[in-house]
Amino acid sequence: MPALACCVDAAAPPGYAFAGDISFPAPVAFTDVPLSTTDDNTSHWSPSLSAALYNVDGWGGPYFAVNAAGNISVRSHGSATLSHQEIDLLKIVKKASDPKSLGGLGLQLPLIVRFPDVLKNRLECLQSAFDYAIQSEGYGSHYQGVYPVKCNQDRFVVEDIVKFGSPFRFGLEAGSKPELLLAMSCLCKGNPDALLICNGFKDAEYISLALVANKLALNTVIVLEQEEEVDLIVDLSKKLCIKPVIGLRAKLRTKHSGHFGGTSGEKGKFGLTTAQILRVVKKLDLAGMLDCLQLLHFHIGSQIPSTALLADGVGEAAQIYCELVRLGANMRVIDIGGGLGIDYDGSKSCDSDISVGYSLEEYAAAVVHAVKCVCDRRSVKNPVICSESGRAIVSHQSILVFEAVGTSSTVGGASSVFSSPYLAGDLSEDYRFLSEAAFGGDYERCLVYTEELKERCVEQFKQGMVCMEQLAAVDGLCELVRKAVGAGESVRRYHVNLSVFTSIPDAWGIEQVFPIIPIHRLDEKPSVRGILSDLTCDSDGKIDKFINGESSLPLHEVDGGGYYLGMFLGGAYEEALGGFHNLFGGPSVVRVSQSDGPHSFAVTRAVPGPSCGDVLRVMQHQPELMFETLKHRAYEYVSQDNAAVLASGLARTFDRMPYLVPLSSFDEAALPASDEDEGVQWSY
């Protein structure tokens, strides 16, 4: 290994004085110090080793894999995807981001890539799991799910679910008036037997709208979340002469103790207690509307970790269902709510908020068995089973792709030792100790002395006794020693062209962990560990928690060719929860379907992300008036010709996305138009 040496010029720079006449020992050469234990030889690295390092098969199967080129490939049809149907994600990103002049779509990153084929496969797998469980158990009814639109209200996601779910009578669940309006509109094109579940807090307008949906021949169920809502339903249904279908949400004793279990148990936000359920039944009976009560709903919480907890809650709810039948209600459906989890880290663990210890098939089997056992024991007809599995349906169908634009570490690098002739005079004693430890092979003491050296230098810098060049020289020496003794470089900060608050809000808000890995160069061995830092002027705009409990991520050196990272399994909630911190808007979006073209994919829709003007309007600013003000100012302070050029540049800025544009790829002529490209398909 190269010798470690520090050449010191004892002459103080102007304005800085040393405490005495200092002479430094001769340069130290760490000739016997081992290199870092990390093997820098990448020639034997392979894509399969990267797949194992990032556990892609664990959290990504059967939809994501690492291909022979070292890129992430997408298997749109899950385990049924043929080898020639796999889609190289990097090719999609290149096609989307390349300038139009080069045959690309001219979209700016960050980019959301949607795969409707994956969405279709998730729906089919969920239905198939319940169909198999029902057949195996000899269950006396069927399964038909609903999608809670709060998970992702994107128009095309919801429309796809209605279309793909039509053969299964798959419906929608709404929790607010706008969600109810979009659900009503979408279900007009769906299966007439599909359920429209109306959850959430309700006022007279919400209930009236739900009753109108019933009048429009939509299979609508108004679920009581609060006891007071029953009075509104009774009064309004009589006034409008519309007979409602009513459900109620039970507040179970079964509690999910994990992070996502706050809505479960007796202290949950929603639902009726046993006493409240009895009062609702009595009110409906007195109003002559007990036959309208047809559905029981409950929700244990998102990300239910085990089938044991699931079966316990379903069993308790089934008992309530049978009691409602005994009390005279015309019960038909048991709605088990959400909770079907996904395995974010691939650990298959029952003791984690980001994993689950069961498969789709095991989940369905546990539900069907629990309901059947209770109902058969009570001689109650097996009800239709409904679930609101949003996270499990939409999480896999989109990938957020973003670019690392640079890196930084905590120090300036070992090269500063050699580029600077300065070291502080009062630090010679620390330097002597460091030399003795190095010659003696005591590398732990070397690390201790370097830290002491750094701390003393910082204190002297604060007192004005050490200049900036000296401080940088000590930092460089410390880093060089760390590398020489095998401690390696400290974790780097990768600056990514992204807003965490806008695109991954759960990572900041509830410390949700998503799989994040490079989408290419996976045939190379990662040589650096890093955390991700976004563009926002906020220290919380970072990601330093990764799957498997890691506080940093294995990454590659950033070169001039672009370094792309992907966040996976984020198709639920993130887009709906995203804000406008620093006025960064949402990403660009492309929809990609598997095709028979040479690259196995077709882009069916491409939409640029919100422009600077768009996000300003969200905050009640008026970009048109802002531009006129700036234009007037330009003509007031700049010459006529230059003012026109300046105004033109200002106008273009309002029309561009707020994110960074790499200088190498900046092409004015290739910027995307602000209008969406409707009905266009590009095949590759």
XYZ file of C-alpha atoms in Angstrom:
684
model
C 0.000 0.000 0.000
C 1.179 3.581 -0.476
C 3.023 5.107 2.426
C 1.213 7.599 4.597
C 3.254 10.745 4.955
C 2.653 14.249 6.129
C 4.988 16.946 4.935
C 4.696 20.038 7.122
C 5.799 23.553 6.504
C 6.216 25.156 9.934
C 6.064 28.668 8.586
C 2.882 30.325 9.744
C 0.712 32.139 7.223
C 0.334 35.880 7.664
C -1.937 36.828 10.543
C -1.523 33.530 12.407
C 1.039 32.927 15.200
C 2.289 29.641 16.641
C 2.763 29.236 20.381
C 6.427 28.352 20.000
C 9.119 27.094 17.705
C 7.846 23.729 16.534
C 9.695 20.973 14.733
C 7.687 17.978 13.531
C 8.998 14.433 13.410
C 9.822 12.882 10.095
C 6.930 11.714 7.936
C 5.392 8.469 9.115
C 5.063 5.575 6.678
C 2.467 2.953 7.642
C 4.178 0.196 5.705
C 2.579 -2.736 7.526
C -0.916 -1.364 8.027
C -3.554 -3.532 6.333
C -5.823 -2.183 3.671
C -9.544 -1.971 4.284
C -11.110 -5.367 4.738
C -13.425 -4.559 1.838
C -12.113 -6.179 -1.324
C -11.738 -3.444 -3.916
C -11.448 -5.936 -6.740
C -14.735 -5.771 -8.608
C -13.787 -8.083 -11.437
C -15.522 -11.043 -9.784
C -18.693 -9.157 -8.938
C -21.928 -10.190 -10.638
C -25.563 -9.079 -10.909
C -26.605 -12.035 -8.754
C -24.376 -10.775 -5.933
C -26.045 -7.367 -6.153
C -29.451 -9.049 -6.071
C -28.420 -10.808 -2.867
C -26.834 -7.663 -1.379
C -30.029 -5.625 -1.832
C -32.325 -8.660 -1.213
C -34.191 -7.935 -4.437
C -35.719 -11.410 -4.609
C -36.983 -11.041 -1.033
C -38.975 -7.817 -1.375
C -39.218 -7.624 -5.164
C -40.370 -11.080 -6.191
C -42.043 -11.882 -8.457
C -42.126 -8.429 -10.080
C -38.551 -7.155 -9.880
C -35.183 -8.764 -10.549
C -31.619 -7.937 -11.587
C -30.897 -8.820 -15.220
C -27.651 -9.958 -16.824
C -26.775 -6.371 -17.809
C -26.826 -5.321 -14.161
C -30.080 -3.354 -14.459
C -33.389 -3.767 -12.662
C -35.901 -5.627 -14.793
C -39.662 -5.541 -14.325
C -41.775 -8.690 -14.681
C -45.164 -7.163 -15.364
C -47.089 -10.434 -15.189
C -45.428 -11.651 -12.016
C -44.375 -15.284 -11.976
C -46.121 -15.797 -15.333
C -43.769 -13.353 -17.098
C -41.717 -14.962 -19.847
C -38.037 -14.118 -20.191
C -38.541 -12.105 -23.395
C -41.288 -10.069 -21.686
C -39.032 -8.646 -18.973
C -38.651 -4.859 -19.168
C -35.328 -3.144 -18.507
C -36.153 -0.216 -16.201
C -33.092 1.774 -17.268
C -34.292 1.716 -20.895
C -37.595 3.234 -19.796
C -35.819 5.977 -17.843
C -33.537 6.763 -20.771
C -36.435 6.860 -23.225
C -38.446 9.101 -20.912
C -35.621 11.505 -20.045
C -33.703 11.727 -23.327
C -34.370 14.972 -25.236
C -36.994 14.847 -27.954
C -34.297 15.745 -30.468
C -32.654 12.400 -29.647
C -35.859 10.386 -29.839
C -36.785 10.586 -26.169
C -39.841 12.050 -24.488
C -38.025 15.020 -22.960
C -39.352 14.424 -19.443
C -37.460 15.696 -16.458
C -36.619 13.545 -13.443
C -37.747 12.601 -10.828
C -40.005 10.154 -12.603
C -42.791 7.814 -11.563
C -43.049 4.763 -13.795
C -46.427 3.039 -13.581
C -47.047 -0.529 -14.688
C -50.775 -1.226 -15.160
C -49.937 -4.855 -15.990
C -48.539 -5.258 -12.470
C -51.727 -3.739 -11.062
C -53.805 -6.216 -13.058
C -51.679 -9.105 -11.810
C -52.067 -8.010 -8.185
C -55.855 -7.955 -8.534
C -55.879 -11.357 -10.184
C -53.611 -12.863 -7.525
C -55.767 -11.514 -4.688
C -58.958 -12.839 -6.259
C -57.316 -16.170 -7.057
C -56.110 -16.576 -3.463
C -59.632 -16.109 -2.076
C -61.220 -18.270 -4.772
C -58.844 -21.104 -3.915
C -59.455 -20.750 -0.166
C -63.225 -20.707 -0.679
C -63.099 -23.805 -2.828
C -60.756 -25.621 -0.434
C -62.917 -24.851 2.609
C -66.212 -25.545 0.883
C -67.268 -22.027 1.786
C -70.876 -21.180 1.022
C -70.437 -17.778 -0.604
C -67.892 -15.748 -2.599
C -65.282 -13.008 -2.272
C -65.482 -9.569 -3.852
C -63.069 -6.868 -2.845
C -63.054 -3.101 -2.960
C -60.160 -0.724 -3.490
C -59.887 2.162 -0.986
C -59.166 5.104 -3.257
C -57.329 6.990 -0.470
C -54.288 4.794 -1.205
C -53.832 6.379 -4.608
C -56.532 8.541 -6.171
C -54.780 8.886 -9.531
C -57.434 8.767 -12.223
C -55.784 6.058 -14.284
C -54.977 3.858 -11.291
C -58.617 3.922 -10.167
C -59.966 3.437 -13.689
C -57.592 0.511 -14.247
C -58.748 -1.166 -11.042
C -62.388 -0.851 -12.067
C -61.605 -2.206 -15.543
C -59.317 -5.038 -14.442
C -61.566 -5.904 -11.511
C -64.830 -5.966 -13.443
C -64.786 -9.763 -13.989
C -64.446 -10.169 -10.216
C -67.137 -7.623 -9.215
C -64.324 -5.549 -7.714
C -65.545 -2.232 -6.303
C -64.324 0.952 -4.619
C -64.277 2.417 -1.125
C -64.537 6.157 -0.460
C -63.862 8.127 2.709
C -64.779 11.680 1.683
C -67.134 13.508 -0.650
C -64.572 14.023 -3.445
C -63.576 10.366 -3.220
C -67.239 9.371 -3.365
C -67.760 11.471 -6.488
C -64.818 9.901 -8.313
C -65.858 6.405 -7.175
C -69.404 6.944 -8.450
C -68.126 8.174 -11.801
C -65.657 5.305 -12.269
C -68.092 2.578 -11.199
C -70.575 3.681 -13.860
C -68.248 1.754 -16.198
C -67.721 -1.149 -13.823
C -69.547 -4.316 -12.880
C -73.088 -3.465 -11.661
C -72.608 -5.849 -8.719
C -69.400 -4.121 -7.591
C -69.684 -2.640 -4.119
C -69.358 1.066 -3.393
C -68.440 1.271 0.297
C -68.958 4.685 1.912
C -66.724 5.078 4.973
C -65.449 8.053 6.948
C -67.148 10.867 8.848
C -70.406 11.891 7.217
C -72.617 14.939 7.122
C -76.030 15.347 5.491
C -74.479 16.204 2.123
C -72.258 13.093 2.136
C -75.198 10.830 3.039
C -77.437 12.459 0.434
C -74.766 11.884 -2.199
C -74.463 8.226 -1.181
C -78.237 7.820 -1.405
C -78.172 9.357 -4.890
C -75.511 6.811 -5.833
C -77.938 4.109 -4.769
C -80.624 5.722 -6.935
C -78.190 5.567 -9.872
C -78.127 1.766 -9.550
C -74.694 1.707 -7.942
C -74.374 -1.027 -5.309
C -73.840 1.470 -2.482
C -73.412 0.703 1.216
C -73.357 3.540 3.758
C -71.202 2.374 6.667
C -71.932 3.875 10.078
C -68.696 5.058 11.670
C -70.414 7.078 14.422
C -73.695 6.389 16.175
C -75.144 9.795 15.286
C -75.004 9.010 11.573
C -77.909 6.575 11.800
C -80.352 9.405 12.531
C -79.219 11.305 9.429
C -79.557 8.223 7.250
C -83.070 7.483 8.506
C -84.274 11.082 8.058
C -82.680 11.716 4.658
C -83.684 8.382 3.159
C -87.308 9.096 4.019
C -87.135 12.631 2.619
C -85.528 11.458 -0.613
C -87.663 8.308 -0.792
C -84.537 6.195 -1.346
C -84.120 2.976 0.567
C -80.503 2.721 1.743
C -78.224 -0.225 2.245
C -76.538 0.252 5.597
C -73.425 -1.182 7.129
C -71.835 -0.544 10.464
C -68.269 -0.559 11.653
C -67.615 -2.528 14.803
C -64.934 -1.509 17.270
C -63.290 -4.834 18.024
C -61.449 -5.773 21.175
C -58.752 -7.427 19.063
C -55.848 -4.987 18.793
C -52.930 -4.752 16.404
C -50.033 -3.560 18.586
C -47.744 -2.407 15.758
C -47.235 1.106 14.412
C -50.229 0.793 12.073
C -52.593 -0.540 14.709
C -53.770 2.808 16.079
C -57.210 2.377 14.510
C -57.814 -0.940 16.273
C -58.943 -1.886 19.756
C -61.497 -0.312 22.052
C -59.802 3.111 21.846
C -59.737 3.177 18.055
C -60.783 6.301 16.149
C -63.684 4.686 14.304
C -66.371 2.144 14.980
C -69.220 1.350 17.320
C -68.972 -0.365 20.660
C -71.215 -3.280 21.552
C -73.649 -0.958 23.362
C -73.748 1.451 20.411
C -74.392 -1.388 17.967
C -77.386 -2.483 20.032
C -78.762 1.066 20.072
C -78.338 1.372 16.276
C -80.196 -1.925 15.774
C -83.011 -0.679 17.996
C -83.290 2.647 16.123
C -83.406 0.924 12.757
C -85.997 -1.526 14.033
C -88.211 1.272 15.316
C -87.870 3.061 11.965
C -88.837 -0.101 10.106
C -85.430 -0.209 8.436
C -83.671 -3.112 10.152
C -83.708 -4.988 6.851
C -81.462 -2.223 5.443
C -78.634 -3.293 7.756
C -76.706 -5.740 5.570
C -72.959 -5.297 6.107
C -70.551 -5.532 9.023
C -67.227 -3.750 8.688
C -64.155 -3.747 10.909
C -60.495 -2.839 10.578
C -57.672 -4.200 12.706
C -55.056 -1.909 11.180
C -52.671 -1.721 8.237
C -49.786 -4.154 7.811
C -51.275 -6.946 9.945
C -48.108 -8.898 10.772
C -49.440 -12.443 11.230
C -52.350 -14.685 10.299
C -52.810 -15.520 13.984
C -53.755 -11.902 14.770
C -55.844 -11.746 11.611
C -57.803 -14.916 12.454
C -58.407 -13.648 15.983
C -59.929 -10.396 14.755
C -61.946 -12.021 11.965
C -63.300 -14.590 14.409
C -64.458 -11.866 16.808
C -66.110 -9.953 13.974
C -67.829 -13.089 12.713
C -69.411 -13.515 16.156
C -70.793 -9.961 15.930
C -72.071 -10.731 12.433
C -73.938 -13.783 13.713
C -75.382 -11.763 16.587
C -76.722 -9.174 14.146
C -78.379 -11.989 12.200
C -79.916 -13.215 15.453
C -81.217 -9.701 16.184
C -83.079 -9.638 12.858
C -80.724 -7.707 10.561
C -80.670 -8.745 6.910
C -76.930 -9.416 6.912
C -75.163 -10.367 3.659
C -71.558 -9.094 3.728
C -68.658 -9.135 6.169
C -66.082 -6.477 5.263
C -62.743 -7.309 6.899
C -61.262 -3.908 6.019
C -57.641 -3.372 5.084
C -54.559 -4.808 6.699
C -53.197 -7.155 4.043
C -49.549 -6.226 4.342
C -46.589 -6.301 1.994
C -43.010 -7.277 2.717
C -40.997 -4.074 2.358
C -37.680 -5.640 3.353
C -38.156 -9.239 2.253
C -37.573 -10.627 5.749
C -40.926 -12.485 5.996
C -41.066 -11.401 9.633
C -44.104 -11.341 11.935
C -42.328 -8.952 14.325
C -41.785 -5.975 12.046
C -43.831 -2.981 10.930
C -42.337 -3.268 7.440
C -42.795 -6.975 6.851
C -45.421 -9.712 7.114
C -45.080 -13.390 7.848
C -47.576 -14.745 5.345
C -48.397 -14.984 1.650
C -51.558 -13.886 -0.172
C -52.760 -17.488 -0.117
C -52.190 -17.849 3.630
C -53.972 -14.553 4.289
C -57.044 -15.595 2.317
C -57.101 -19.061 3.891
C -56.998 -17.590 7.409
C -59.922 -15.238 6.676
C -62.142 -17.827 5.005
C -61.488 -20.461 7.674
C -62.197 -18.059 10.554
C -65.503 -16.830 9.085
C -66.685 -20.320 8.119
C -65.922 -21.833 11.531
C -67.943 -19.225 13.416
C -70.879 -19.097 10.991
C -71.161 -22.879 10.688
C -71.076 -23.233 14.456
C -73.877 -20.662 14.751
C -75.819 -22.127 11.786
C -75.585 -18.807 9.942
C -75.363 -18.652 6.165
C -71.823 -17.890 5.014
C -71.627 -14.201 4.066
C -69.971 -12.566 1.092
C -66.399 -11.711 2.144
C -65.191 -8.252 1.240
C -61.765 -6.714 1.895
C -60.319 -3.225 1.419
C -56.778 -4.201 0.501
C -55.349 -1.002 -0.926
C -51.684 -1.185 0.011
C -51.319 -4.752 -1.267
C -52.959 -3.864 -4.589
C -51.166 -0.683 -5.637
C -47.772 -0.665 -3.882
C -45.941 -2.666 -6.544
C -47.367 -0.921 -9.615
C -45.189 2.190 -9.544
C -41.486 2.954 -9.156
C -40.046 6.343 -8.258
C -36.792 6.948 -10.137
C -34.464 9.799 -9.238
C -30.871 10.788 -9.894
C -27.912 11.371 -7.586
C -26.335 14.633 -8.721
C -23.289 14.604 -6.456
C -21.795 13.413 -3.186
C -20.071 14.849 -0.178
C -18.369 13.384 2.887
C -17.669 14.784 6.329
C -14.098 15.764 5.401
C -12.338 17.183 2.400
C -10.473 13.963 1.608
C -6.977 12.688 2.278
C -5.554 14.635 -0.640
C -5.767 17.828 1.424
C -2.817 16.558 3.505
C -0.574 16.806 0.506
C -2.106 19.878 -1.068
C -1.722 21.983 2.062
C 1.627 22.725 3.767
C -0.029 23.681 7.044
C -0.329 21.947 10.396
C -0.829 23.639 13.740
C 2.222 23.958 15.955
C 0.513 23.061 19.223
C -0.507 19.699 17.755
C 2.987 18.246 17.511
C 2.540 16.192 20.694
C -0.573 14.519 19.245
C 1.330 13.914 16.048
C 4.180 12.247 17.967
C 1.716 9.943 19.761
C 0.169 9.079 16.420
C 3.584 8.219 14.979
C 4.465 5.973 17.916
C 1.130 4.133 17.690
C 1.580 3.634 13.960
C 5.104 2.240 14.304
C 3.895 -0.019 17.128
C 1.001 -1.385 15.044
C -1.621 -0.174 17.530
C -4.200 0.922 14.991
C -6.994 1.488 17.503
C -4.791 4.046 19.274
C -4.119 5.620 15.880
C -7.812 6.265 15.465
C -8.112 7.670 18.983
C -5.192 10.044 18.449
C -6.515 11.263 15.117
C -9.824 12.177 16.743
C -7.996 13.975 19.575
C -5.867 15.767 17.018
C -8.961 16.896 15.159
C -10.768 18.065 18.317
C -7.773 20.125 19.496
C -7.370 21.693 16.075
C -11.046 22.660 15.988
C -10.759 24.337 19.387
C -7.707 26.300 18.246
C -9.542 27.287 15.071
C -12.408 28.683 17.163
C -9.854 30.741 19.115
C -8.234 32.091 15.965
C -4.945 30.232 16.528
C -5.350 27.946 13.510
C -6.171 28.916 9.942
C -8.532 27.192 7.520
C -5.685 25.543 5.606
C -4.402 23.961 8.814
C -7.874 22.719 9.732
C -8.276 21.119 6.313
C -4.823 19.533 6.584
C -5.715 17.878 9.894
C -9.029 16.649 8.479
C -7.172 15.148 5.547
C -4.593 13.502 7.799
C -7.325 11.952 9.952
C -9.154 10.580 6.946
C -5.938 9.174 5.497
C -5.162 7.406 8.769
C -8.666 5.948 8.913
C -8.284 4.510 5.434
C -4.796 3.203 6.147
C -5.859 1.273 9.239
C -8.904 -0.203 7.535
C -11.549 2.002 9.160
C -12.587 3.169 5.710
C -14.192 6.366 4.592
C -17.062 7.787 6.578
C -20.556 7.497 5.118
C -21.082 9.839 2.204
C -24.050 12.059 1.592
C -25.559 11.525 -1.853
C -27.398 14.603 -3.087
C -30.469 13.451 -4.993
C -32.667 15.434 -7.367
C -35.788 14.877 -5.284
C -37.954 16.248 -2.503
C -38.529 13.676 0.240
C -41.473 15.707 1.549
C -43.175 15.649 -1.852
C -42.403 12.158 -3.128
C -41.627 9.998 -0.063
C -43.451 11.787 2.784
C -43.851 8.650 4.902
C -40.061 8.308 5.117
C -40.026 11.661 6.893
C -43.392 11.614 8.666
C -43.540 8.114 10.166
C -40.045 6.800 9.321
C -41.491 4.279 6.893
C -38.763 2.256 5.203
C -38.950 1.505 1.484
C -36.562 -0.539 -0.651
C -34.239 1.937 -2.376
C -31.472 0.640 -4.641
C -29.557 1.644 -7.778
C -31.477 0.599 -10.898
C -28.295 0.024 -12.919
C -24.556 -0.732 -12.509
C -25.520 -3.786 -10.487
C -22.829 -5.738 -12.292
C -20.342 -3.549 -10.387
C -19.455 -3.919 -6.738
C -20.667 -0.939 -4.633
C -17.615 0.773 -3.138
C -19.238 3.415 -0.959
C -21.870 3.605 1.738
C -24.144 6.597 1.648
C -27.270 8.311 2.868
C -29.588 10.305 0.620
C -30.039 14.041 0.976
C -32.723 15.851 -1.028
C -32.908 19.319 -2.582
C -35.016 20.973 0.111
C -33.581 23.511 2.528
C -34.458 21.314 5.494
C -32.278 18.931 7.479
C -35.167 16.451 7.623
C -35.037 16.142 3.850
C -32.969 12.993 3.942
C -33.210 9.223 4.001
C -30.899 7.485 6.447
C -32.962 4.413 7.308
C -33.002 1.510 4.892
C -34.253 -2.058 4.815
C -32.625 -4.651 7.064
C -32.117 -1.993 9.728
C -29.254 -0.339 7.837
C -28.414 3.326 8.452
C -26.618 3.655 5.113
C -26.877 2.151 1.649
C -24.198 0.427 -0.467
C -23.706 2.670 -3.496
C -21.365 3.284 -6.420
C -19.234 6.279 -7.221
C -21.173 8.962 -9.068
C -19.694 9.473 -12.524
C -20.620 11.787 -15.377
C -23.086 9.364 -16.930
C -25.869 9.766 -14.396
C -26.530 7.569 -11.365
C -30.147 6.473 -11.038
C -31.835 5.153 -7.911
C -35.292 3.637 -7.580
C -37.698 3.571 -4.674
C -39.952 0.527 -4.874
C -43.268 -0.514 -3.272
C -44.324 3.116 -2.882
C -47.454 3.054 -5.017
C -49.750 3.470 -1.998
C -50.250 6.753 -0.116
C -47.038 8.586 -1.103
C -48.521 10.600 -3.964
C -51.640 11.545 -2.021
C -49.669 12.584 1.076
C -46.960 14.567 -0.728
C -46.779 18.295 -0.016
C -45.039 21.296 -1.590
C -42.043 21.903 0.683
C -39.798 24.514 -0.973
C -42.441 24.480 -3.724
C -41.144 21.278 -5.269
C -44.003 19.636 -7.127
C -44.653 16.026 -8.019
C -42.568 13.948 -10.427
C -43.152 13.369 -14.106
C -45.183 10.228 -14.823
C -45.115 7.585 -17.547
C -47.385 4.574 -17.923
C -45.669 1.541 -19.366
C -47.248 -1.672 -20.616
C -45.551 -4.866 -21.699
C -45.497 -5.174 -25.492
C -44.065 -7.350 -28.250
C -41.656 -4.640 -29.414
C -37.883 -5.126 -29.430
C -37.540 -3.681 -25.914
C -40.715 -5.327 -24.564
C -42.490 -2.136 -23.520
C -44.797 0.588 -24.772
C -45.267 3.994 -23.161
C -49.015 4.598 -23.206
C -48.986 7.947 -21.450
C -46.379 10.574 -20.548
C -47.084 13.600 -18.343
C -44.513 16.221 -17.291
C -44.395 17.073 -13.601
C -45.907 20.342 -12.309
C -44.075 23.465 -13.443
C -42.888 26.326 -11.253
C -46.030 28.194 -12.264
C -48.244 25.253 -11.326
C -46.885 24.946 -7.784
C -47.042 28.719 -7.286
C -50.757 28.632 -8.135
C -51.292 26.010 -5.415
C -50.140 28.614 -2.884
C -52.518 31.248 -4.309
C -49.853 33.124 -6.271
C -50.596 34.327 -9.779
C -47.696 33.423 -12.099
C -49.053 35.543 -14.959
C -49.090 38.696 -12.806
C -45.726 37.778 -11.282
C -44.233 37.528 -14.760
C -45.692 40.883 -15.840
C -44.187 42.518 -12.735
C -40.758 41.052 -13.468
C -41.023 41.907 -17.161
C -41.833 45.534 -16.344
C -38.847 45.582 -13.994
C -36.583 44.203 -16.723
C -37.556 46.942 -19.190
C -37.057 49.524 -16.441
C -33.500 48.505 -15.509
C -32.125 46.720 -18.586
C -31.613 47.866 -22.153
C -34.458 47.226 -24.596
C -32.836 44.297 -26.457
C -31.507 42.626 -23.333
C -34.799 43.118 -21.514
C -36.644 41.136 -24.179
C -34.178 38.250 -23.876
C -34.367 38.386 -20.093
C -38.174 38.381 -20.121
C -38.209 35.398 -22.459
C -35.951 33.480 -20.076
C -38.176 34.354 -17.123
C -41.234 33.106 -18.996
C -39.552 29.762 -19.701
C -38.617 29.379 -16.036
C -42.258 29.618 -14.995
C -43.026 26.752 -17.380
C -40.296 24.386 -16.167
C -40.255 21.907 -13.302
C -38.632 23.104 -10.057
C -36.074 20.264 -10.047
C -32.478 20.439 -11.239
C -31.601 20.003 -14.894
C -28.087 18.559 -15.455
C -26.052 20.931 -17.609
C -24.983 18.072 -19.853
C -28.573 17.285 -20.780
C -29.989 20.814 -20.847
C -31.686 21.262 -24.207
C -34.099 24.135 -24.508
C -35.669 22.854 -27.676
C -36.287 19.459 -26.128
C -38.230 20.616 -23.094
C -41.667 18.970 -22.929
C -44.761 20.930 -23.757
C -46.963 21.850 -20.843
C -49.977 20.109 -22.372
C -50.390 16.411 -21.625
C -49.873 13.969 -24.490
C -53.312 12.393 -24.604
C -53.966 9.152 -26.418
C -50.442 8.741 -27.767
C -48.509 5.492 -27.606
C -44.784 5.092 -28.136
C -43.519 1.516 -28.656
C -39.900 0.503 -28.258
